[in-house]
Protein backbone atom coordinates (compact mmCIF):
# COMPACT_ATOMS: atom_id res chain seq x y z
CA MET A 1 -16.36 12.03 12.86
CA LYS A 2 -13.03 13.28 11.40
CA LEU A 3 -10.19 10.56 11.32
CA THR A 4 -6.70 11.83 11.95
CA THR A 5 -4.78 8.62 12.15
CA LEU A 6 -4.49 5.61 9.95
CA TYR A 7 -5.28 3.56 13.34
CA GLU A 8 -8.73 5.59 13.17
CA VAL A 9 -9.32 4.72 9.52
CA LEU A 10 -8.67 0.97 10.08
CA GLN A 11 -10.70 0.53 13.18
CA SER A 12 -13.57 2.62 11.65
CA SER A 13 -13.69 0.58 8.58
CA LEU A 14 -13.30 -2.77 10.48
CA LYS A 15 -16.45 -1.83 12.59
CA LYS A 16 -18.67 -0.46 9.96
CA PHE A 17 -18.02 -2.77 6.91
CA SER A 18 -16.94 -6.15 8.48
CA THR A 19 -18.84 -8.29 5.80
CA ARG A 20 -18.13 -6.36 2.77
CA THR A 21 -15.04 -7.24 0.36
CA ALA A 22 -12.12 -4.93 1.01
CA PHE A 23 -9.85 -6.01 -1.85
CA SER A 24 -9.43 -8.92 -4.56
CA LEU A 25 -7.39 -9.59 -7.43
CA LEU A 26 -8.73 -9.80 -10.65
CA ARG A 27 -10.32 -13.34 -11.24
CA GLY A 28 -9.15 -14.01 -7.48
CA ALA A 29 -10.88 -14.44 -4.24
CA GLY A 30 -11.76 -11.32 -2.25
CA VAL A 31 -10.69 -10.43 1.09
CA THR A 32 -13.34 -9.13 3.53
CA TYR A 33 -12.72 -6.03 6.02
CA SER A 34 -13.30 -8.39 8.64
CA GLU A 35 -10.33 -10.75 7.24
CA VAL A 36 -8.21 -7.36 6.78
CA GLY A 37 -8.58 -6.91 10.59
CA GLU A 38 -7.57 -10.70 11.03
CA ARG A 39 -4.55 -10.41 8.70
CA VAL A 40 -3.55 -6.88 10.41
CA LYS A 41 -3.11 -8.63 13.67
CA GLN A 42 -1.25 -11.58 12.34
CA ILE A 43 1.29 -9.20 10.46
CA GLN A 44 1.56 -7.00 13.91
CA GLU A 45 2.26 -10.38 15.64
CA MET A 46 5.17 -10.80 13.23
CA LEU A 47 6.72 -7.40 13.84
CA VAL A 48 6.62 -7.53 17.35
CA ASP A 49 8.38 -10.93 17.51
CA ALA A 50 10.98 -9.43 14.94
CA ASP A 51 11.80 -6.63 17.49
CA ILE A 52 10.37 -3.69 15.80
CA HIS A 53 9.46 -0.93 18.09
CA PRO A 54 7.08 2.54 17.52
CA GLY A 55 8.85 4.78 15.04
CA ASP A 56 11.04 1.85 13.19
CA ARG A 57 10.76 1.80 9.32
CA VAL A 58 8.91 -1.23 7.86
CA ALA A 59 9.11 -1.16 3.86
CA ILE A 60 6.82 -2.54 1.37
CA LEU A 61 8.32 -3.90 -2.02
CA SER A 62 5.39 -5.44 -3.86
CA SER A 63 3.47 -5.31 -6.92
CA SER A 64 -0.58 -4.49 -6.23
CA VAL A 65 -2.00 -7.34 -4.31
CA PRO A 66 -4.73 -7.17 -1.27
CA ASN A 67 -1.86 -7.95 1.18
CA TRP A 68 -0.02 -4.71 0.12
CA GLY A 69 -2.81 -2.75 1.81
CA VAL A 70 -2.98 -4.99 4.74
CA ALA A 71 0.56 -4.64 5.37
CA TYR A 72 -0.07 -0.79 5.08
CA PHE A 73 -2.73 -0.50 7.77
CA ALA A 74 -0.73 -3.21 10.04
CA ILE A 75 2.26 -1.08 9.82
CA THR A 76 0.99 2.39 10.36
CA SER A 77 -1.96 1.50 12.80
CA ALA A 78 0.95 0.03 15.06
CA GLY A 79 2.91 3.22 15.32
CA TYR A 80 5.62 1.93 12.83
CA VAL A 81 6.60 3.92 9.97
CA VAL A 82 5.78 2.59 6.25
CA VAL A 83 8.04 2.98 3.45
CA PRO A 84 6.58 2.27 0.43
CA ILE A 85 9.09 1.43 -2.29
CA MET A 86 8.05 1.79 -6.37
CA PRO A 87 8.43 -1.68 -8.24
CA ASP A 88 10.25 -0.23 -10.78
CA PHE A 89 13.42 1.34 -9.09
CA THR A 90 16.76 0.05 -9.86
CA SER A 91 18.18 -2.55 -7.44
CA GLU A 92 20.81 0.22 -6.50
CA ASP A 93 18.04 2.48 -5.51
CA ILE A 94 16.19 -0.06 -3.51
CA ASP A 95 19.05 -0.90 -1.46
CA ARG A 96 19.99 2.97 -1.01
CA ILE A 97 16.36 3.55 0.11
CA VAL A 98 16.16 0.53 2.69
CA GLU A 99 19.72 2.07 4.40
CA HIS A 100 18.65 5.70 4.06
CA SER A 101 15.27 5.09 5.91
CA GLU A 102 16.70 2.45 8.25
CA THR A 103 14.11 0.00 7.35
CA LYS A 104 14.03 -2.99 9.74
CA ALA A 105 11.78 -5.15 8.07
CA LEU A 106 10.35 -5.64 4.43
CA PHE A 107 7.28 -7.20 2.89
CA VAL A 108 8.19 -7.92 -0.51
CA SER A 109 6.37 -10.00 -3.72
CA ASP A 110 8.37 -13.22 -5.24
CA ARG A 111 9.43 -11.38 -8.40
CA LEU A 112 10.74 -8.17 -6.87
CA PHE A 113 12.73 -9.94 -3.91
CA SER A 114 15.41 -10.64 -6.22
CA LYS A 115 15.92 -6.83 -6.86
CA LEU A 116 17.16 -6.88 -3.02
CA SER A 117 20.96 -7.55 -2.55
CA LYS A 118 21.81 -10.49 -0.21
CA LYS A 119 24.09 -7.84 1.95
CA THR A 120 20.82 -5.60 2.34
CA ALA A 121 18.19 -8.63 3.12
CA ASP A 122 20.73 -10.31 5.95
CA LYS A 123 20.53 -6.85 7.85
CA LEU A 124 16.76 -6.92 8.09
CA HIS A 125 15.12 -8.22 11.25
CA LEU A 126 12.26 -9.66 9.04
CA VAL A 127 11.51 -10.37 5.46
CA VAL A 128 7.76 -11.37 4.55
CA ARG A 129 6.16 -12.64 1.28
CA THR A 130 3.21 -10.41 0.39
CA LYS A 131 1.50 -13.06 -1.33
CA ASN A 132 0.71 -15.23 1.51
CA LEU A 133 2.60 -13.45 4.63
CA GLY A 134 4.98 -16.16 4.50
CA ILE A 135 8.25 -15.30 6.58
CA ILE A 136 11.12 -15.44 3.99
CA SER A 137 13.96 -14.48 6.74
CA GLN A 138 13.89 -13.55 10.37
CA ASN A 139 17.28 -12.32 12.07
CA VAL A 140 16.28 -11.46 15.67
CA LYS A 141 18.56 -12.16 18.71
CA GLY A 142 15.80 -12.46 21.55
CA GLY A 143 14.54 -9.26 21.40
CA LYS A 144 10.84 -8.19 21.47
CA GLY A 145 9.01 -5.27 19.87
CA GLU A 146 6.07 -3.49 20.81
CA MET A 147 3.24 -1.39 19.18
CA ARG A 148 1.86 1.94 19.88
CA THR A 149 -1.49 3.73 18.87
CA PRO A 150 -0.24 6.46 16.68
CA LYS A 151 -1.02 10.37 17.44
CA PRO A 152 -1.77 12.46 14.46
CA GLU A 153 1.60 14.54 14.79
CA ASP A 154 3.36 10.93 14.74
CA LEU A 155 5.36 9.84 11.51
CA ALA A 156 3.29 7.47 9.30
CA ALA A 157 4.88 7.11 6.10
CA ILE A 158 8.23 8.02 4.27
CA ILE A 159 7.47 8.37 0.34
CA TYR A 160 10.52 8.00 -1.73
CA THR A 161 10.33 10.23 -4.88
CA SER A 162 11.28 9.06 -8.54
CA GLY A 163 14.67 11.05 -8.60
CA THR A 164 13.83 12.63 -11.71
CA THR A 165 16.64 15.21 -11.38
CA SER A 166 18.98 13.27 -8.66
CA GLN A 167 18.59 10.06 -6.36
CA PRO A 168 15.13 9.49 -4.77
CA LYS A 169 14.41 11.70 -1.66
CA GLY A 170 12.31 10.97 0.98
CA VAL A 171 9.11 12.71 1.72
CA MET A 172 7.91 12.45 5.47
CA LEU A 173 4.30 12.26 6.11
CA THR A 174 2.55 12.41 9.55
CA HIS A 175 -0.92 10.63 10.06
CA TYR A 176 -2.69 13.96 9.86
CA ASN A 177 -0.85 15.08 6.75
CA ILE A 178 -2.72 11.86 5.26
CA CYS A 179 -5.69 11.97 7.02
CA SER A 180 -6.46 15.36 6.13
CA GLN A 181 -6.45 14.70 2.43
CA LEU A 182 -9.12 12.50 2.95
CA GLU A 183 -11.23 15.12 4.76
CA MET A 184 -10.37 17.48 1.44
CA ILE A 185 -11.03 14.76 -1.23
CA ASP A 186 -14.50 13.98 0.29
CA LYS A 187 -15.61 17.73 -0.61
CA LEU A 188 -14.52 17.16 -4.00
CA PHE A 189 -16.25 14.04 -4.84
CA MET A 190 -18.51 11.45 -3.11
CA VAL A 191 -17.69 7.95 -2.73
CA TYR A 192 -19.68 5.31 -1.33
CA PRO A 193 -19.61 1.65 -0.19
CA GLU A 194 -21.02 0.24 -3.17
CA ASP A 195 -18.30 1.73 -5.48
CA ILE A 196 -15.66 -0.79 -7.24
CA PHE A 197 -12.47 0.62 -7.68
CA LEU A 198 -9.86 -0.76 -10.39
CA SER A 199 -6.35 -0.16 -9.25
CA VAL A 200 -3.89 -0.34 -12.16
CA LEU A 201 -1.06 2.45 -10.86
CA PRO A 202 1.51 1.06 -8.36
CA LEU A 203 0.15 1.55 -4.83
CA ALA A 204 3.72 2.96 -4.00
CA HIS A 205 2.56 6.02 -5.82
CA THR A 206 0.94 8.45 -3.57
CA TYR A 207 -2.14 9.11 -5.61
CA GLU A 208 -2.98 5.81 -6.14
CA CYS A 209 -2.05 5.03 -2.25
CA THR A 210 -4.17 7.93 -0.80
CA ILE A 211 -7.11 7.69 -2.78
CA GLY A 212 -7.11 3.97 -4.37
CA LEU A 213 -6.20 2.43 -0.86
CA ILE A 214 -6.89 4.80 1.90
CA LEU A 215 -10.05 6.84 0.93
CA ALA A 216 -11.43 3.49 -0.96
CA PHE A 217 -11.19 1.73 2.41
CA SER A 218 -12.35 4.30 4.68
CA HIS A 219 -15.57 4.18 2.53
CA GLY A 220 -16.08 0.29 2.63
CA CYS A 221 -15.37 0.23 -1.11
CA HIS A 222 -14.16 -2.96 -2.84
CA VAL A 223 -10.71 -2.43 -5.00
CA VAL A 224 -9.63 -5.00 -7.60
CA TYR A 225 -6.09 -5.16 -8.48
CA LEU A 226 -5.15 -5.67 -11.98
CA ASP A 227 -1.60 -6.79 -10.99
CA LYS A 228 -0.36 -6.45 -14.34
CA ALA A 229 0.92 -3.58 -16.23
CA PRO A 230 -2.24 -1.53 -17.96
CA THR A 231 -1.75 -2.35 -21.44
CA VAL A 232 -4.76 -2.18 -23.77
CA SER A 233 -4.82 -6.06 -23.84
CA THR A 234 -5.05 -6.25 -20.22
CA LEU A 235 -6.93 -3.53 -19.07
CA LEU A 236 -9.96 -3.25 -21.65
CA PRO A 237 -10.99 -6.90 -20.95
CA ALA A 238 -10.40 -6.00 -17.24
CA LEU A 239 -12.84 -2.73 -17.54
CA LYS A 240 -15.37 -5.10 -19.02
CA GLU A 241 -15.23 -7.86 -16.43
CA VAL A 242 -14.99 -5.49 -13.31
CA ARG A 243 -17.05 -2.67 -14.46
CA PRO A 244 -15.62 -0.22 -12.13
CA THR A 245 -17.03 2.74 -10.73
CA ILE A 246 -13.80 4.42 -10.02
CA MET A 247 -10.30 3.86 -11.95
CA LEU A 248 -7.46 6.16 -11.07
CA THR A 249 -5.23 6.70 -13.99
CA VAL A 250 -2.72 9.27 -15.66
CA PRO A 251 -2.49 10.71 -19.03
CA LEU A 252 0.10 8.00 -20.47
CA ILE A 253 -2.34 5.41 -19.94
CA ILE A 254 -5.27 7.14 -21.34
CA GLU A 255 -2.99 7.62 -24.53
CA LYS A 256 -2.14 4.12 -24.80
CA ILE A 257 -5.76 2.95 -24.69
CA TYR A 258 -6.65 5.65 -27.35
CA ARG A 259 -4.05 4.80 -29.74
CA GLY A 260 -4.33 1.21 -29.44
CA ALA A 261 -7.94 0.64 -29.52
CA VAL A 262 -9.75 3.99 -30.89
CA LEU A 263 -7.38 5.15 -33.57
CA LYS A 264 -6.91 1.45 -34.74
CA LYS A 265 -10.72 1.08 -35.52
């Protein structure tokens, strides 16, 4: 069956792979697909209580942890628009992105919360810790939000570029845009439920998010997050421990491994 929305991706995987492990931190406890579904409902209830409506923007500013993907699916499958923010953006860029995208709620890791100015944080309806889904702040005046099952043509995500030549620009992607990539990737190489991904790139990176999160989730795979910079000293032991069948990377990381672990021998 062709999946055309992230809601369909979520529901399909929850049904087919409920007992399998979906996400885990290196040397940490795993989260099953069934538990992902429970956490998705928890997040969606938070967003409704925070007066978030279909089409509203909800940002994720976090290191790679299991709840990053949980938040992503909770946001998009309820008809909201996710705004992933790269962890290495400056405080000024983060404030600008939150304002420009008209973000109303934010999922953030403890370390990155300090990058957000108090002025920007105070404008948000809801701020939630990605570590344990605890509410950091909630500024709602009695309103009640709602959810809606998204359609393929609905906006799913706004991805802000790194801003190499100017300020970061938002790229608007529909559910169909994202899900069409899954179909195309499946024609290039096969992914199986038994595959284990080692995730070392930021999940706000479209490459990692599409293949390392959404594609992996759609096939019932287990994704292990490094949650540290992929240096030679952290990555090589992780590879030996996890023994992944798939890992997405970029030339710079491979070059570091080559220089640090191959040339030195």
